[in-house]
Short mmCIF file of N, CA and C and ligand atoms in Angstrom, two decimals:
data_model
loop_
_atom_site.label_atom_id
_atom_site.label_comp_id
_atom_site.label_asym_id
_atom_site.label_seq_id
_atom_site.Cartn_x
_atom_site.Cartn_y
_atom_site.Cartn_z
N MET A 194 0.79 -0.94 -0.11
CA MET A 194 -0.39 -0.45 -0.42
C MET A 194 0.96 1.14 -0.45
N GLU A 195 0.55 2.05 -1.05
CA GLU A 195 1.34 3.14 -0.73
C GLU A 195 1.28 4.23 1.00
N LYS A 196 2.48 4.87 1.09
CA LYS A 196 2.07 5.38 1.75
C LYS A 196 0.87 6.68 2.58
N LYS A 197 1.52 7.18 1.68
CA LYS A 197 0.81 8.43 1.06
C LYS A 197 -1.05 8.52 1.45
N ILE A 198 -1.43 6.61 1.28
CA ILE A 198 -2.70 5.61 1.39
C ILE A 198 -2.86 5.60 2.46
N LYS A 199 -1.88 4.39 3.03
CA LYS A 199 -1.76 4.69 4.90
C LYS A 199 -1.90 5.94 5.47
N GLU A 200 -1.39 6.99 5.65
CA GLU A 200 -1.61 7.63 5.40
C GLU A 200 -2.70 7.76 5.86
N LYS A 201 -3.60 8.68 4.66
CA LYS A 201 -5.03 8.78 4.98
C LYS A 201 -5.76 7.80 5.95
N LEU A 202 -5.29 6.09 5.06
CA LEU A 202 -6.30 5.50 6.34
C LEU A 202 -6.79 6.05 7.81
N LYS A 203 -5.48 6.40 8.48
CA LYS A 203 -4.89 6.12 9.66
C LYS A 203 -5.83 7.66 10.06
N SER A 204 -4.89 8.43 9.45
CA SER A 204 -6.14 9.48 10.46
C SER A 204 -7.23 9.49 10.26
N LEU A 205 -8.47 8.43 8.94
CA LEU A 205 -9.36 7.98 8.67
C LEU A 205 -9.78 7.39 9.95
N VAL A 206 -8.59 6.50 10.68
CA VAL A 206 -9.11 5.65 11.84
C VAL A 206 -9.45 6.30 13.01
N ALA A 207 -8.93 7.13 12.95
CA ALA A 207 -8.59 8.38 14.77
C ALA A 207 -9.54 9.03 14.33
N GLU A 208 -10.06 9.16 13.01
CA GLU A 208 -11.53 10.88 12.89
C GLU A 208 -12.56 9.55 13.41
N MET A 209 -12.62 8.21 13.02
CA MET A 209 -13.91 7.88 13.26
C MET A 209 -13.69 7.20 15.44
N LEU A 210 -13.08 6.97 15.37
CA LEU A 210 -12.73 7.58 16.35
C LEU A 210 -13.00 8.00 17.66
N GLU A 211 -12.49 9.39 17.47
CA GLU A 211 -13.51 10.62 17.81
C GLU A 211 -14.91 10.83 17.58
N ALA A 212 -15.18 10.20 16.54
CA ALA A 212 -16.92 10.43 16.33
C ALA A 212 -17.22 9.64 16.91
N ILE A 213 -17.10 8.20 16.94
CA ILE A 213 -17.69 8.06 18.22
C ILE A 213 -17.00 7.67 20.00
N GLY A 214 -17.02 8.76 19.93
CA GLY A 214 -17.18 9.13 21.17
C GLY A 214 -15.50 9.35 22.25
N GLU A 215 -15.01 8.94 21.40
CA GLU A 215 -13.45 8.23 21.70
C GLU A 215 -13.00 9.27 21.99
N ASP A 216 -11.33 8.80 22.45
CA ASP A 216 -10.53 8.96 22.85
C ASP A 216 -8.99 8.60 22.19
N SER A 217 -9.85 8.87 20.94
CA SER A 217 -8.28 8.04 20.17
C SER A 217 -6.64 8.08 20.55
N THR A 218 -6.08 9.41 21.37
CA THR A 218 -5.14 9.02 21.95
C THR A 218 -4.67 7.94 23.32
N ARG A 219 -5.55 8.01 24.14
CA ARG A 219 -5.74 7.00 24.69
C ARG A 219 -4.94 5.53 24.79
N GLN A 220 -4.07 5.42 25.47
CA GLN A 220 -3.11 4.40 25.28
C GLN A 220 -3.52 3.01 24.64
N GLY A 221 -4.46 3.12 25.28
CA GLY A 221 -5.28 1.32 24.09
C GLY A 221 -5.08 1.63 22.61
N LEU A 222 -6.03 3.10 22.95
CA LEU A 222 -6.37 3.49 21.27
C LEU A 222 -5.14 4.30 20.46
N ALA A 223 -4.01 4.34 21.40
CA ALA A 223 -3.04 5.47 20.09
C ALA A 223 -2.75 4.34 19.11
N LYS A 224 -2.43 3.89 19.03
CA LYS A 224 -1.88 2.30 18.07
C LYS A 224 -2.90 1.97 17.02
N THR A 225 -3.71 1.59 17.01
CA THR A 225 -4.93 1.50 16.66
C THR A 225 -4.82 1.68 14.93
N PRO A 226 -4.77 2.84 14.99
CA PRO A 226 -5.51 4.02 13.45
C PRO A 226 -4.47 2.90 12.91
N ASP A 227 -2.84 2.64 13.50
CA ASP A 227 -1.87 2.00 12.58
C ASP A 227 -1.86 0.81 12.44
N ARG A 228 -2.65 0.10 13.25
CA ARG A 228 -2.84 -0.92 12.75
C ARG A 228 -3.93 -1.54 12.37
N VAL A 229 -4.88 -0.63 12.49
CA VAL A 229 -6.18 -1.07 11.68
C VAL A 229 -5.84 -0.42 9.60
N ALA A 230 -5.28 0.50 9.92
CA ALA A 230 -3.94 0.63 8.16
C ALA A 230 -3.59 -1.12 8.35
N LYS A 231 -2.59 -1.46 8.35
CA LYS A 231 -2.19 -2.45 8.02
C LYS A 231 -2.65 -3.70 8.36
N SER A 232 -3.95 -3.72 8.71
CA SER A 232 -5.23 -5.27 8.65
C SER A 232 -5.20 -4.81 7.38
N TRP A 233 -5.85 -3.18 7.54
CA TRP A 233 -6.34 -3.23 5.75
C TRP A 233 -5.85 -3.36 4.12
N ASP A 234 -3.57 -2.89 5.00
CA ASP A 234 -3.20 -3.42 3.39
C ASP A 234 -2.80 -5.21 2.87
N TYR A 235 -3.52 -6.09 4.31
CA TYR A 235 -3.25 -7.33 4.35
C TYR A 235 -5.12 -7.38 3.45
N PHE A 236 -6.42 -7.61 4.06
CA PHE A 236 -6.89 -7.70 3.40
C PHE A 236 -7.63 -6.71 1.70
N ILE A 237 -6.46 -5.87 2.03
CA ILE A 237 -6.75 -5.53 0.39
C ILE A 237 -6.11 -6.00 -0.89
N SER A 238 -5.12 -6.80 -0.62
CA SER A 238 -4.14 -6.70 -1.33
C SER A 238 -3.93 -8.09 -2.58
N GLY A 239 -5.80 -8.65 -2.38
CA GLY A 239 -5.63 -8.93 -4.78
C GLY A 239 -5.81 -7.86 -4.89
N TYR A 240 -6.77 -7.46 -5.04
CA TYR A 240 -6.34 -5.66 -5.56
C TYR A 240 -5.40 -5.87 -7.08
N ASN A 241 -3.96 -6.07 -6.14
CA ASN A 241 -2.65 -5.57 -6.92
C ASN A 241 -2.51 -7.31 -7.76
N LEU A 242 -3.16 -8.14 -7.86
CA LEU A 242 -2.95 -9.31 -8.26
C LEU A 242 -3.60 -9.75 -9.43
N SER A 243 -3.63 -10.89 -10.57
CA SER A 243 -3.93 -10.94 -11.05
C SER A 243 -3.92 -13.16 -11.69
N PRO A 244 -5.14 -13.41 -11.50
CA PRO A 244 -4.09 -14.78 -12.01
C PRO A 244 -2.75 -15.70 -12.37
N GLU A 245 -2.54 -15.14 -13.17
CA GLU A 245 -1.97 -15.20 -14.25
C GLU A 245 -0.26 -14.66 -13.70
N ASP A 246 0.20 -13.85 -12.64
CA ASP A 246 1.04 -12.87 -11.83
C ASP A 246 1.31 -14.92 -10.65
N VAL A 247 0.07 -15.14 -9.96
CA VAL A 247 0.57 -16.16 -9.03
C VAL A 247 0.96 -17.36 -9.57
N ILE A 248 0.40 -17.45 -11.46
CA ILE A 248 0.88 -18.77 -11.34
C ILE A 248 2.07 -18.79 -12.70
N ASN A 249 2.95 -18.23 -12.94
CA ASN A 249 3.83 -17.93 -13.02
C ASN A 249 3.53 -19.60 -14.33
N ASP A 250 5.52 -20.13 -13.88
CA ASP A 250 4.52 -21.46 -15.65
C ASP A 250 4.50 -22.63 -14.09
N ALA A 251 3.30 -23.36 -13.13
CA ALA A 251 2.97 -24.00 -12.88
C ALA A 251 1.81 -25.03 -13.55
N LEU A 252 2.22 -24.27 -14.80
CA LEU A 252 0.96 -25.48 -15.82
C LEU A 252 2.04 -26.23 -16.36
N PHE A 253 1.01 -27.46 -16.26
CA PHE A 253 2.20 -28.46 -16.96
C PHE A 253 1.10 -29.74 -18.05
N GLU A 254 1.34 -29.93 -18.71
CA GLU A 254 0.68 -30.40 -19.58
C GLU A 254 0.59 -32.24 -19.26
N GLU A 255 -1.01 -32.42 -19.16
CA GLU A 255 -0.36 -33.64 -18.77
C GLU A 255 -2.21 -34.35 -19.80
N GLU A 256 -2.07 -35.52 -19.80
CA GLU A 256 -3.23 -36.29 -20.15
C GLU A 256 -4.41 -36.76 -19.30
N CYS A 257 -5.68 -36.49 -19.66
CA CYS A 257 -5.87 -36.21 -17.66
C CYS A 257 -7.06 -35.95 -18.13
N ASP A 258 -8.07 -37.10 -18.44
CA ASP A 258 -9.38 -37.00 -18.26
C ASP A 258 -10.39 -37.35 -16.97
N GLU A 259 -10.33 -36.83 -15.88
CA GLU A 259 -11.38 -36.81 -14.58
C GLU A 259 -10.62 -35.74 -14.12
N ILE A 260 -12.30 -35.25 -13.14
CA ILE A 260 -12.48 -34.08 -12.52
C ILE A 260 -11.42 -33.99 -11.76
N VAL A 261 -10.53 -33.39 -11.68
CA VAL A 261 -9.48 -32.33 -10.77
C VAL A 261 -9.97 -31.92 -8.99
N VAL A 262 -10.22 -32.63 -8.43
CA VAL A 262 -11.06 -31.56 -7.27
C VAL A 262 -10.27 -31.18 -5.83
N ILE A 263 -9.98 -29.80 -5.85
CA ILE A 263 -9.69 -29.37 -4.53
C ILE A 263 -10.56 -28.31 -2.91
N LYS A 264 -11.05 -29.37 -1.33
CA LYS A 264 -12.08 -28.79 -1.73
C LYS A 264 -11.59 -28.59 -0.26
N ASN A 265 -12.38 -27.58 0.84
CA ASN A 265 -12.22 -26.95 1.47
C ASN A 265 -10.85 -25.94 1.51
N ILE A 266 -11.18 -25.36 0.87
CA ILE A 266 -10.06 -24.21 0.66
C ILE A 266 -10.56 -22.89 1.44
N ASP A 267 -9.63 -23.28 2.74
CA ASP A 267 -10.37 -22.10 3.63
C ASP A 267 -10.03 -19.98 2.93
N PHE A 268 -11.21 -19.48 3.97
CA PHE A 268 -10.77 -18.11 3.08
C PHE A 268 -11.12 -17.11 3.27
N PHE A 269 -11.07 -15.41 3.98
CA PHE A 269 -11.18 -15.08 5.13
C PHE A 269 -11.88 -13.86 3.79
N SER A 270 -12.92 -13.04 3.30
CA SER A 270 -12.91 -12.03 2.68
C SER A 270 -13.84 -10.53 3.74
N LEU A 271 -13.85 -9.76 2.90
CA LEU A 271 -14.42 -8.79 3.73
C LEU A 271 -16.50 -8.23 2.52
N CYS A 272 -17.14 -8.36 3.44
CA CYS A 272 -18.62 -7.59 2.81
C CYS A 272 -18.01 -6.23 1.85
N GLU A 273 -18.81 -6.17 1.06
CA GLU A 273 -18.44 -5.15 0.25
C GLU A 273 -19.68 -3.69 0.52
N HIS A 274 -20.53 -4.21 1.51
CA HIS A 274 -21.94 -3.37 2.75
C HIS A 274 -21.78 -3.34 3.14
N HIS A 275 -22.04 -3.99 4.13
CA HIS A 275 -21.29 -3.81 6.00
C HIS A 275 -19.69 -3.46 6.58
N LEU A 276 -18.67 -3.73 5.28
CA LEU A 276 -17.19 -3.54 5.35
C LEU A 276 -16.57 -5.04 7.01
N LEU A 277 -17.23 -5.65 6.42
CA LEU A 277 -17.67 -6.78 7.58
C LEU A 277 -17.13 -8.59 7.53
N PRO A 278 -16.66 -8.99 7.51
CA PRO A 278 -15.78 -10.06 7.31
C PRO A 278 -17.10 -11.30 6.77
N PHE A 279 -16.81 -11.75 6.01
CA PHE A 279 -17.63 -13.22 5.98
C PHE A 279 -16.40 -14.19 5.32
N LYS A 280 -16.61 -15.05 5.39
CA LYS A 280 -15.59 -16.37 5.49
C LYS A 280 -15.84 -17.65 5.76
N GLY A 281 -15.44 -18.37 4.71
CA GLY A 281 -15.63 -19.45 4.83
C GLY A 281 -14.63 -20.28 4.05
N ILE A 282 -15.12 -21.73 2.89
CA ILE A 282 -14.62 -22.25 2.33
C ILE A 282 -15.19 -22.75 1.00
N THR A 283 -14.18 -22.84 -0.14
CA THR A 283 -14.63 -22.17 -1.44
C THR A 283 -13.69 -24.57 -1.81
N HIS A 284 -14.90 -24.13 -2.32
CA HIS A 284 -14.73 -26.03 -3.15
C HIS A 284 -14.59 -25.55 -4.53
N VAL A 285 -13.46 -25.46 -5.35
CA VAL A 285 -12.77 -26.30 -6.91
C VAL A 285 -12.46 -26.80 -7.47
N GLY A 286 -13.19 -27.75 -8.30
CA GLY A 286 -13.39 -28.40 -9.41
C GLY A 286 -13.05 -28.15 -10.82
N TYR A 287 -11.75 -29.02 -11.87
CA TYR A 287 -11.50 -28.47 -13.21
C TYR A 287 -11.47 -30.13 -13.82
N LEU A 288 -12.57 -29.84 -14.60
CA LEU A 288 -11.85 -31.15 -16.31
C LEU A 288 -11.11 -30.37 -16.44
N PRO A 289 -9.69 -31.28 -17.02
CA PRO A 289 -8.43 -30.61 -17.22
C PRO A 289 -8.28 -30.59 -18.77
N ASP A 290 -8.59 -30.34 -20.04
CA ASP A 290 -8.36 -30.57 -21.59
C ASP A 290 -6.74 -29.95 -21.99
N LYS A 291 -5.75 -31.14 -21.81
CA LYS A 291 -4.32 -31.29 -21.50
C LYS A 291 -3.07 -30.28 -20.87
N LYS A 292 -3.87 -29.54 -20.14
CA LYS A 292 -3.47 -28.72 -19.21
C LYS A 292 -3.76 -29.51 -17.31
N ILE A 293 -2.50 -28.62 -16.44
CA ILE A 293 -3.03 -28.86 -15.35
C ILE A 293 -2.20 -28.14 -14.79
N ILE A 294 -2.67 -28.26 -13.96
CA ILE A 294 -2.26 -26.66 -12.63
C ILE A 294 -1.40 -26.92 -10.85
N GLY A 295 -0.30 -26.30 -10.97
CA GLY A 295 -0.60 -26.58 -9.66
C GLY A 295 -0.43 -26.28 -9.16
N LEU A 296 -1.21 -27.47 -7.48
CA LEU A 296 -2.36 -27.62 -6.91
C LEU A 296 -2.41 -26.84 -5.99
N SER A 297 -0.99 -25.78 -5.32
CA SER A 297 -0.86 -24.68 -4.49
C SER A 297 -0.87 -23.21 -4.75
N LYS A 298 -1.23 -22.65 -5.72
CA LYS A 298 -2.23 -22.01 -7.32
C LYS A 298 -4.18 -21.79 -7.31
N ILE A 299 -4.39 -22.88 -6.66
CA ILE A 299 -4.70 -22.47 -6.70
C ILE A 299 -5.99 -21.88 -5.43
N PRO A 300 -5.67 -22.07 -3.57
CA PRO A 300 -5.93 -21.37 -3.14
C PRO A 300 -5.39 -19.93 -2.94
N ARG A 301 -4.23 -20.18 -4.48
CA ARG A 301 -3.76 -18.06 -4.31
C ARG A 301 -5.11 -17.31 -5.09
N ILE A 302 -5.12 -18.31 -5.56
CA ILE A 302 -6.68 -17.78 -6.71
C ILE A 302 -7.52 -16.37 -6.63
N VAL A 303 -8.57 -18.20 -4.89
CA VAL A 303 -8.60 -18.06 -3.88
C VAL A 303 -8.94 -16.52 -3.63
N ASP A 304 -7.64 -16.56 -2.67
CA ASP A 304 -7.27 -15.19 -2.62
C ASP A 304 -7.15 -13.74 -2.54
N ILE A 305 -6.83 -14.53 -4.65
CA ILE A 305 -7.02 -12.88 -4.94
C ILE A 305 -8.03 -12.57 -5.05
N TYR A 306 -8.96 -12.96 -4.96
CA TYR A 306 -10.28 -12.79 -4.66
C TYR A 306 -10.87 -12.46 -3.25
N ALA A 307 -10.43 -13.02 -2.76
CA ALA A 307 -10.56 -12.31 -1.30
C ALA A 307 -10.38 -11.73 -1.09
N ARG A 308 -9.36 -11.14 -0.95
CA ARG A 308 -8.84 -10.30 -0.90
C ARG A 308 -8.92 -8.77 -1.36
N ARG A 309 -10.52 -8.84 -1.52
CA ARG A 309 -10.87 -7.39 -1.78
C ARG A 309 -12.50 -6.84 -1.22
N LEU A 310 -12.44 -6.27 -1.70
CA LEU A 310 -15.14 -6.13 -0.89
C LEU A 310 -14.92 -6.78 -1.98
N GLN A 311 -16.62 -6.82 -0.97
CA GLN A 311 -16.60 -8.79 -2.69
C GLN A 311 -18.27 -8.27 -2.23
N VAL A 312 -18.96 -8.84 -3.20
CA VAL A 312 -20.37 -9.98 -2.28
C VAL A 312 -19.70 -11.02 -3.07
N GLN A 313 -20.25 -12.86 -2.18
CA GLN A 313 -19.79 -13.73 -2.87
C GLN A 313 -20.16 -14.07 -3.65
N GLU A 314 -21.08 -13.22 -4.18
CA GLU A 314 -21.91 -14.09 -6.16
C GLU A 314 -20.67 -13.80 -7.01
N ARG A 315 -20.25 -12.63 -6.85
CA ARG A 315 -19.18 -12.78 -7.43
C ARG A 315 -17.40 -13.02 -7.16
N MET A 316 -17.36 -13.68 -5.81
CA MET A 316 -15.90 -14.10 -6.23
C MET A 316 -16.20 -14.95 -6.82
N THR A 317 -17.34 -16.19 -5.83
CA THR A 317 -16.99 -17.53 -7.29
C THR A 317 -17.09 -16.90 -8.43
N ASN A 318 -18.15 -16.65 -9.04
CA ASN A 318 -17.87 -15.71 -10.95
C ASN A 318 -16.13 -15.60 -10.80
N GLN A 319 -16.04 -15.36 -10.63
CA GLN A 319 -14.54 -14.82 -10.42
C GLN A 319 -13.23 -15.14 -10.73
N ILE A 320 -13.61 -16.46 -9.20
CA ILE A 320 -12.55 -17.36 -9.55
C ILE A 320 -12.99 -18.47 -10.53
N ALA A 321 -13.76 -19.05 -11.05
CA ALA A 321 -14.17 -19.44 -12.25
C ALA A 321 -14.61 -19.22 -13.55
N GLY A 322 -14.69 -17.62 -13.96
CA GLY A 322 -13.40 -17.10 -14.23
C GLY A 322 -12.49 -17.29 -14.26
N ALA A 323 -11.72 -16.65 -14.02
CA ALA A 323 -9.89 -16.45 -13.75
C ALA A 323 -9.38 -18.13 -13.95
N LEU A 324 -10.22 -19.48 -13.39
CA LEU A 324 -9.49 -20.92 -13.34
C LEU A 324 -9.99 -20.82 -15.29
N GLN A 325 -10.95 -20.48 -15.36
CA GLN A 325 -11.27 -20.46 -17.23
C GLN A 325 -10.20 -19.96 -17.65
N LYS A 326 -10.41 -18.74 -17.87
CA LYS A 326 -9.26 -18.19 -18.56
C LYS A 326 -7.59 -18.73 -18.41
N VAL A 327 -6.87 -18.78 -17.21
CA VAL A 327 -6.00 -19.16 -17.01
C VAL A 327 -4.86 -20.62 -18.10
N LEU A 328 -6.67 -21.84 -17.41
CA LEU A 328 -5.95 -22.47 -17.60
C LEU A 328 -7.00 -23.79 -18.34
N LYS A 329 -7.76 -22.70 -19.60
CA LYS A 329 -8.22 -23.54 -20.01
C LYS A 329 -8.07 -24.56 -20.54
N PRO A 330 -9.86 -25.73 -19.19
CA PRO A 330 -9.75 -26.51 -19.45
C PRO A 330 -11.43 -26.47 -19.36
N LYS A 331 -11.55 -28.49 -19.35
CA LYS A 331 -13.17 -28.69 -20.85
C LYS A 331 -14.20 -28.16 -19.11
N GLY A 332 -14.22 -27.73 -17.88
CA GLY A 332 -14.97 -27.34 -17.37
C GLY A 332 -14.74 -26.69 -15.91
N VAL A 333 -15.04 -25.64 -15.38
CA VAL A 333 -14.92 -25.33 -14.21
C VAL A 333 -16.48 -25.04 -13.24
N ALA A 334 -15.80 -25.92 -12.06
CA ALA A 334 -16.53 -25.49 -10.67
C ALA A 334 -16.35 -24.86 -9.45
N VAL A 335 -17.37 -23.91 -8.93
CA VAL A 335 -16.90 -23.83 -8.13
C VAL A 335 -18.47 -23.60 -6.93
N ILE A 336 -17.26 -24.31 -5.39
CA ILE A 336 -18.21 -24.01 -5.00
C ILE A 336 -18.52 -22.92 -3.52
N VAL A 337 -19.09 -21.94 -3.05
CA VAL A 337 -18.67 -20.84 -2.11
C VAL A 337 -19.76 -21.33 -0.40
N GLU A 338 -19.70 -21.15 0.88
CA GLU A 338 -19.87 -21.60 1.56
C GLU A 338 -18.82 -20.39 2.33
N ALA A 339 -20.24 -19.55 2.77
CA ALA A 339 -19.39 -19.05 3.97
C ALA A 339 -20.49 -18.10 4.73
N GLU A 340 -19.46 -17.75 5.70
CA GLU A 340 -21.16 -17.83 7.03
C GLU A 340 -20.02 -15.64 6.70
N HIS A 341 -21.25 -14.88 7.23
CA HIS A 341 -21.65 -12.98 7.46
C HIS A 341 -21.08 -12.90 8.27
N LEU A 342 -20.25 -12.02 8.96
CA LEU A 342 -20.46 -11.52 10.59
C LEU A 342 -21.73 -9.92 9.70
N CYS A 343 -22.07 -9.73 8.99
CA CYS A 343 -23.19 -8.65 8.80
C CYS A 343 -24.25 -8.95 9.27
N MET A 344 -24.66 -10.74 8.70
CA MET A 344 -26.05 -11.06 9.61
C MET A 344 -25.92 -11.69 10.16
N GLN A 345 -23.65 -11.63 11.39
CA GLN A 345 -24.42 -12.84 12.53
C GLN A 345 -23.74 -11.28 14.33
N MET A 346 -24.05 -10.02 14.08
CA MET A 346 -23.20 -8.44 14.55
C MET A 346 -24.60 -8.59 14.28
N ARG A 347 -25.06 -8.00 13.30
CA ARG A 347 -25.64 -7.26 13.65
C ARG A 347 -27.87 -7.63 13.77
N GLY A 348 -29.33 -7.17 14.07
CA GLY A 348 -30.02 -6.57 13.70
C GLY A 348 -30.24 -8.32 13.99
N VAL A 349 -29.09 -8.78 12.23
CA VAL A 349 -30.82 -10.38 12.63
C VAL A 349 -30.27 -11.60 12.76
N GLU A 350 -29.15 -11.76 13.19
CA GLU A 350 -28.49 -11.71 14.43
C GLU A 350 -29.55 -13.95 13.96
N LYS A 351 -28.51 -13.77 13.23
CA LYS A 351 -29.16 -15.92 11.52
C LYS A 351 -27.73 -16.16 12.34
N LYS A 352 -26.71 -16.27 13.83
CA LYS A 352 -25.98 -17.08 13.80
C LYS A 352 -25.71 -18.54 12.99
N ALA A 353 -26.63 -19.04 12.87
CA ALA A 353 -26.18 -20.49 12.37
C ALA A 353 -25.44 -20.51 11.24
N SER A 354 -26.31 -19.53 10.14
CA SER A 354 -27.39 -19.18 8.28
C SER A 354 -25.92 -20.05 7.93
N PHE A 355 -25.44 -20.71 6.93
CA PHE A 355 -24.36 -20.66 5.98
C PHE A 355 -25.08 -19.61 4.50
N MET A 356 -24.38 -19.23 3.90
CA MET A 356 -24.66 -19.39 2.22
C MET A 356 -23.69 -19.75 1.36
N VAL A 357 -24.75 -19.78 1.23
CA VAL A 357 -23.70 -21.25 -0.39
C VAL A 357 -24.11 -20.62 -1.61
N THR A 358 -23.30 -20.37 -2.30
CA THR A 358 -23.07 -19.80 -3.95
C THR A 358 -21.80 -20.69 -4.55
N SER A 359 -22.71 -21.04 -6.02
CA SER A 359 -21.72 -21.67 -7.24
C SER A 359 -21.45 -21.27 -8.30
N ALA A 360 -20.94 -21.90 -8.96
CA ALA A 360 -19.99 -21.57 -10.38
C ALA A 360 -19.75 -22.02 -10.94
N VAL A 361 -20.64 -22.23 -11.85
CA VAL A 361 -20.21 -23.63 -13.59
C VAL A 361 -20.12 -22.99 -14.86
N ARG A 362 -19.17 -23.63 -15.72
CA ARG A 362 -18.19 -23.35 -16.65
C ARG A 362 -18.65 -24.84 -17.57
N GLY A 363 -18.36 -24.59 -18.99
CA GLY A 363 -17.46 -25.45 -19.84
C GLY A 363 -19.52 -26.80 -19.35
N VAL A 364 -18.31 -27.70 -19.42
CA VAL A 364 -19.01 -29.39 -18.86
C VAL A 364 -20.03 -29.16 -17.34
N PHE A 365 -19.44 -28.48 -17.46
CA PHE A 365 -20.21 -29.10 -15.69
C PHE A 365 -21.23 -27.81 -15.30
N LYS A 366 -21.44 -27.15 -17.21
CA LYS A 366 -22.61 -26.48 -17.62
C LYS A 366 -23.86 -26.99 -18.11
N GLU A 367 -22.76 -27.92 -18.32
CA GLU A 367 -23.49 -28.39 -19.79
C GLU A 367 -24.19 -29.88 -19.31
N ASN A 368 -23.34 -30.31 -18.72
CA ASN A 368 -23.88 -31.91 -18.25
C ASN A 368 -23.45 -32.33 -16.99
N GLN A 369 -24.85 -32.66 -16.62
CA GLN A 369 -25.90 -33.21 -15.75
C GLN A 369 -25.26 -34.12 -14.41
N LYS A 370 -24.51 -35.19 -15.45
CA LYS A 370 -23.29 -36.02 -14.39
C LYS A 370 -22.22 -35.40 -14.58
N THR A 371 -21.56 -35.08 -14.73
CA THR A 371 -20.49 -34.03 -14.53
C THR A 371 -20.10 -33.37 -13.57
N ARG A 372 -21.64 -33.16 -13.12
CA ARG A 372 -22.36 -32.51 -12.06
C ARG A 372 -21.76 -33.13 -10.58
N GLU A 373 -22.92 -33.80 -11.38
CA GLU A 373 -23.45 -33.79 -10.68
C GLU A 373 -22.46 -35.59 -10.23
N GLU A 374 -21.14 -35.64 -10.51
CA GLU A 374 -20.26 -36.73 -10.29
C GLU A 374 -19.31 -34.81 -9.19
N PHE A 375 -18.95 -34.11 -9.73
CA PHE A 375 -18.49 -32.91 -8.71
C PHE A 375 -19.14 -32.64 -6.82
N LEU A 376 -20.04 -32.48 -8.07
CA LEU A 376 -21.57 -32.22 -6.30
C LEU A 376 -21.05 -33.99 -5.40
N ALA A 377 -20.89 -35.12 -6.01
CA ALA A 377 -20.14 -35.63 -4.81
C ALA A 377 -18.92 -36.42 -4.30
N ILE A 378 -18.00 -35.73 -5.01
CA ILE A 378 -16.36 -35.49 -4.28
C ILE A 378 -17.20 -34.53 -2.78
N VAL A 379 -17.52 -33.49 -3.56
CA VAL A 379 -17.76 -32.22 -2.61
C VAL A 379 -18.38 -32.64 -1.84
N SER A 380 -19.26 -33.59 -1.79
CA SER A 380 -20.12 -33.93 0.04
C SER A 380 -19.94 -34.66 0.66
N LYS A 381 -19.05 -35.86 -0.20
CA LYS A 381 -17.59 -37.07 0.48
C LYS A 381 -17.50 -35.93 1.81
N GLY A 382 -17.56 -37.25 2.83
CA GLY A 382 -17.06 -36.98 4.36
C GLY A 382 -18.53 -35.91 4.77
N LYS A 383 -19.28 -35.07 4.62
CA LYS A 383 -19.87 -34.74 5.11
C LYS A 383 -21.30 -34.73 6.13
N GLU A 384 -21.11 -35.91 5.81
CA GLU A 384 -21.98 -36.51 6.55
C GLU A 384 -22.65 -36.92 8.09
ZN1 LIG B 689 -22.87 -7.70 4.63
#
């Protein structure tokens, strides 16, 4: 994060503390603006990254006609409506077309889109779109299950509710059997 932006954030946080009637210079709060700015630097670090950046050359030629699934990729994001966290897990599946991707890269692609202001539906679509673009597989499927602190902490208080979103591309969209196979792998071990 640029120094100028960080300084601006710090002064805004101090202003916010004053606005709610706090003394932003008291011991417990004196370093809070700095801590918040540093945290935000991390929370929004996805804006500066593209999938191409993290993939580098981790694409490998491979004849493979089975679905590849990576389950339970955890993530933390910020809801753009309330600036409160939502967090959960992502399941990603793809059917390769002569190319596979290094396994560790998929969680990093998830983080590119999680570490920015988001709505869950868009994040789900962006992850699917990014994989479709860089990997050019026969299809991609993404499921995101998340709990939103804006629902849990505020008046609605639906503490146990999860939001589930999905995005499918290619064969996962066109072929019900492929989609069902993916869903079966994802739900295995859950019962
Ligand atoms: Zn929200």
